[in-house]
mmCIF file of C-alpha atoms in Angstrom:
data_model
loop_
_atom_site.group_PDB
_atom_site.id
_atom_site.type_symbol
_atom_site.label_atom_id
_atom_site.label_comp_id
_atom_site.label_asym_id
_atom_site.label_seq_id
_atom_site.Cartn_x
_atom_site.Cartn_y
_atom_site.Cartn_z
ATOM 1 C CA MET W 1 9.473 -16.709 -27.140
ATOM 2 C CA GLU W 2 7.286 -19.167 -29.029
ATOM 3 C CA ASP W 3 10.284 -20.283 -31.097
ATOM 4 C CA THR W 4 12.075 -21.425 -27.904
ATOM 5 C CA PHE W 5 9.317 -22.368 -25.446
ATOM 6 C CA LYS W 6 6.159 -24.438 -25.539
ATOM 7 C CA ARG W 7 5.207 -23.114 -22.057
ATOM 8 C CA TRP W 8 6.647 -20.155 -20.161
ATOM 9 C CA HIS W 9 5.873 -17.474 -17.589
ATOM 10 C CA ILE W 10 7.518 -14.336 -16.244
ATOM 11 C CA ASN W 11 7.219 -12.958 -12.708
ATOM 12 C CA ILE W 12 8.467 -9.642 -11.333
ATOM 13 C CA VAL W 13 10.805 -10.595 -8.459
ATOM 14 C CA SER W 14 11.967 -7.193 -7.175
ATOM 15 C CA ALA W 15 10.651 -3.807 -6.250
ATOM 16 C CA ILE W 16 9.851 -1.574 -9.230
ATOM 17 C CA ASN W 17 12.055 1.527 -9.266
ATOM 18 C CA LEU W 18 9.940 4.250 -10.896
ATOM 19 C CA ARG W 19 10.892 7.802 -11.858
ATOM 20 C CA ARG W 20 8.264 9.972 -13.482
ATOM 21 C CA THR W 21 7.635 13.410 -14.881
ATOM 22 C CA GLN W 22 4.297 14.719 -16.105
ATOM 23 C CA ASP W 23 4.554 12.967 -19.493
ATOM 24 C CA MET W 24 7.404 10.415 -19.224
ATOM 25 C CA ALA W 25 8.283 7.599 -16.833
ATOM 26 C CA ALA W 26 11.160 5.133 -16.458
ATOM 27 C CA ALA W 27 10.806 1.821 -14.637
ATOM 28 C CA ASN W 28 13.558 -0.648 -13.671
ATOM 29 C CA PHE W 29 13.001 -4.072 -12.103
ATOM 30 C CA PHE W 30 14.027 -7.742 -12.196
ATOM 31 C CA THR W 31 12.017 -10.660 -13.539
ATOM 32 C CA GLU W 32 12.341 -14.428 -13.344
ATOM 33 C CA LEU W 33 11.651 -16.237 -16.627
ATOM 34 C CA SER W 34 10.808 -19.944 -16.371
ATOM 35 C CA GLY W 35 9.868 -22.188 -19.236
ATOM 36 C CA ILE W 36 9.729 -25.607 -20.864
ATOM 37 C CA THR W 37 11.420 -25.772 -24.268
ATOM 38 C CA HIS W 38 10.053 -27.646 -27.271
ATOM 39 C CA GLU W 39 12.621 -30.372 -26.463
ATOM 40 C CA ASP W 40 11.230 -30.653 -22.873
ATOM 41 C CA GLY W 41 14.211 -28.885 -21.327
ATOM 42 C CA VAL W 42 13.763 -26.526 -18.383
ATOM 43 C CA MET W 43 15.096 -22.976 -18.624
ATOM 44 C CA ASN W 44 15.202 -20.384 -15.828
ATOM 45 C CA GLN W 45 16.849 -16.986 -15.911
ATOM 46 C CA THR W 46 16.750 -13.695 -14.079
ATOM 47 C CA GLN W 47 16.444 -10.609 -16.262
ATOM 48 C CA ALA W 48 17.102 -6.931 -15.571
ATOM 49 C CA VAL W 49 14.350 -4.910 -17.280
ATOM 50 C CA SER W 50 14.189 -1.194 -18.124
ATOM 51 C CA GLN W 51 11.082 0.418 -19.571
ATOM 52 C CA ILE W 52 10.276 3.904 -20.855
ATOM 53 C CA TRP W 53 6.634 5.009 -20.793
ATOM 54 C CA GLU W 54 5.104 8.098 -22.410
ATOM 55 C CA LYS W 55 1.770 9.711 -21.633
ATOM 56 C CA ILE W 56 -0.055 10.077 -24.954
ATOM 57 C CA THR W 57 -3.568 11.562 -25.123
ATOM 58 C CA GLY W 58 -4.142 10.887 -21.450
ATOM 59 C CA GLY W 59 -2.937 7.267 -21.302
ATOM 60 C CA TRP W 60 0.435 5.682 -20.502
ATOM 61 C CA HIS W 61 2.055 3.786 -23.403
ATOM 62 C CA LEU W 62 5.192 1.629 -23.326
ATOM 63 C CA VAL W 63 7.534 3.194 -25.912
ATOM 64 C CA HIS W 64 10.777 1.299 -25.178
ATOM 65 C CA GLU W 65 11.794 -1.820 -23.262
ATOM 66 C CA HIS W 66 15.190 -3.458 -22.789
ATOM 67 C CA SER W 67 16.015 -6.636 -20.899
ATOM 68 C CA THR W 68 19.285 -8.452 -20.269
ATOM 69 C CA VAL W 69 20.127 -11.709 -18.549
ATOM 70 C CA HIS W 70 21.267 -10.918 -15.016
ATOM 71 C CA ASN W 71 23.707 -13.237 -13.245
ATOM 72 C CA GLY W 72 24.341 -11.161 -10.108
ATOM 73 C CA ALA W 73 22.579 -10.964 -6.772
ATOM 74 C CA LEU W 74 19.370 -8.976 -6.567
#
């Protein structure tokens, strides 16, 4: 991110779909990424995000995350 942007922020813009067992959880949601590039350009994109969490020694840890640019309607 720092290679592309001098300032940026990400907001969750949808409900978080969560499925969970005792020791594993999967979350899916959409984010909006907005930023100012090093060349002072503006970049905005919606991303579809999937995360896998695992409960390790009593705490939840993010073990995998995947995001893709999403061009469709939410």
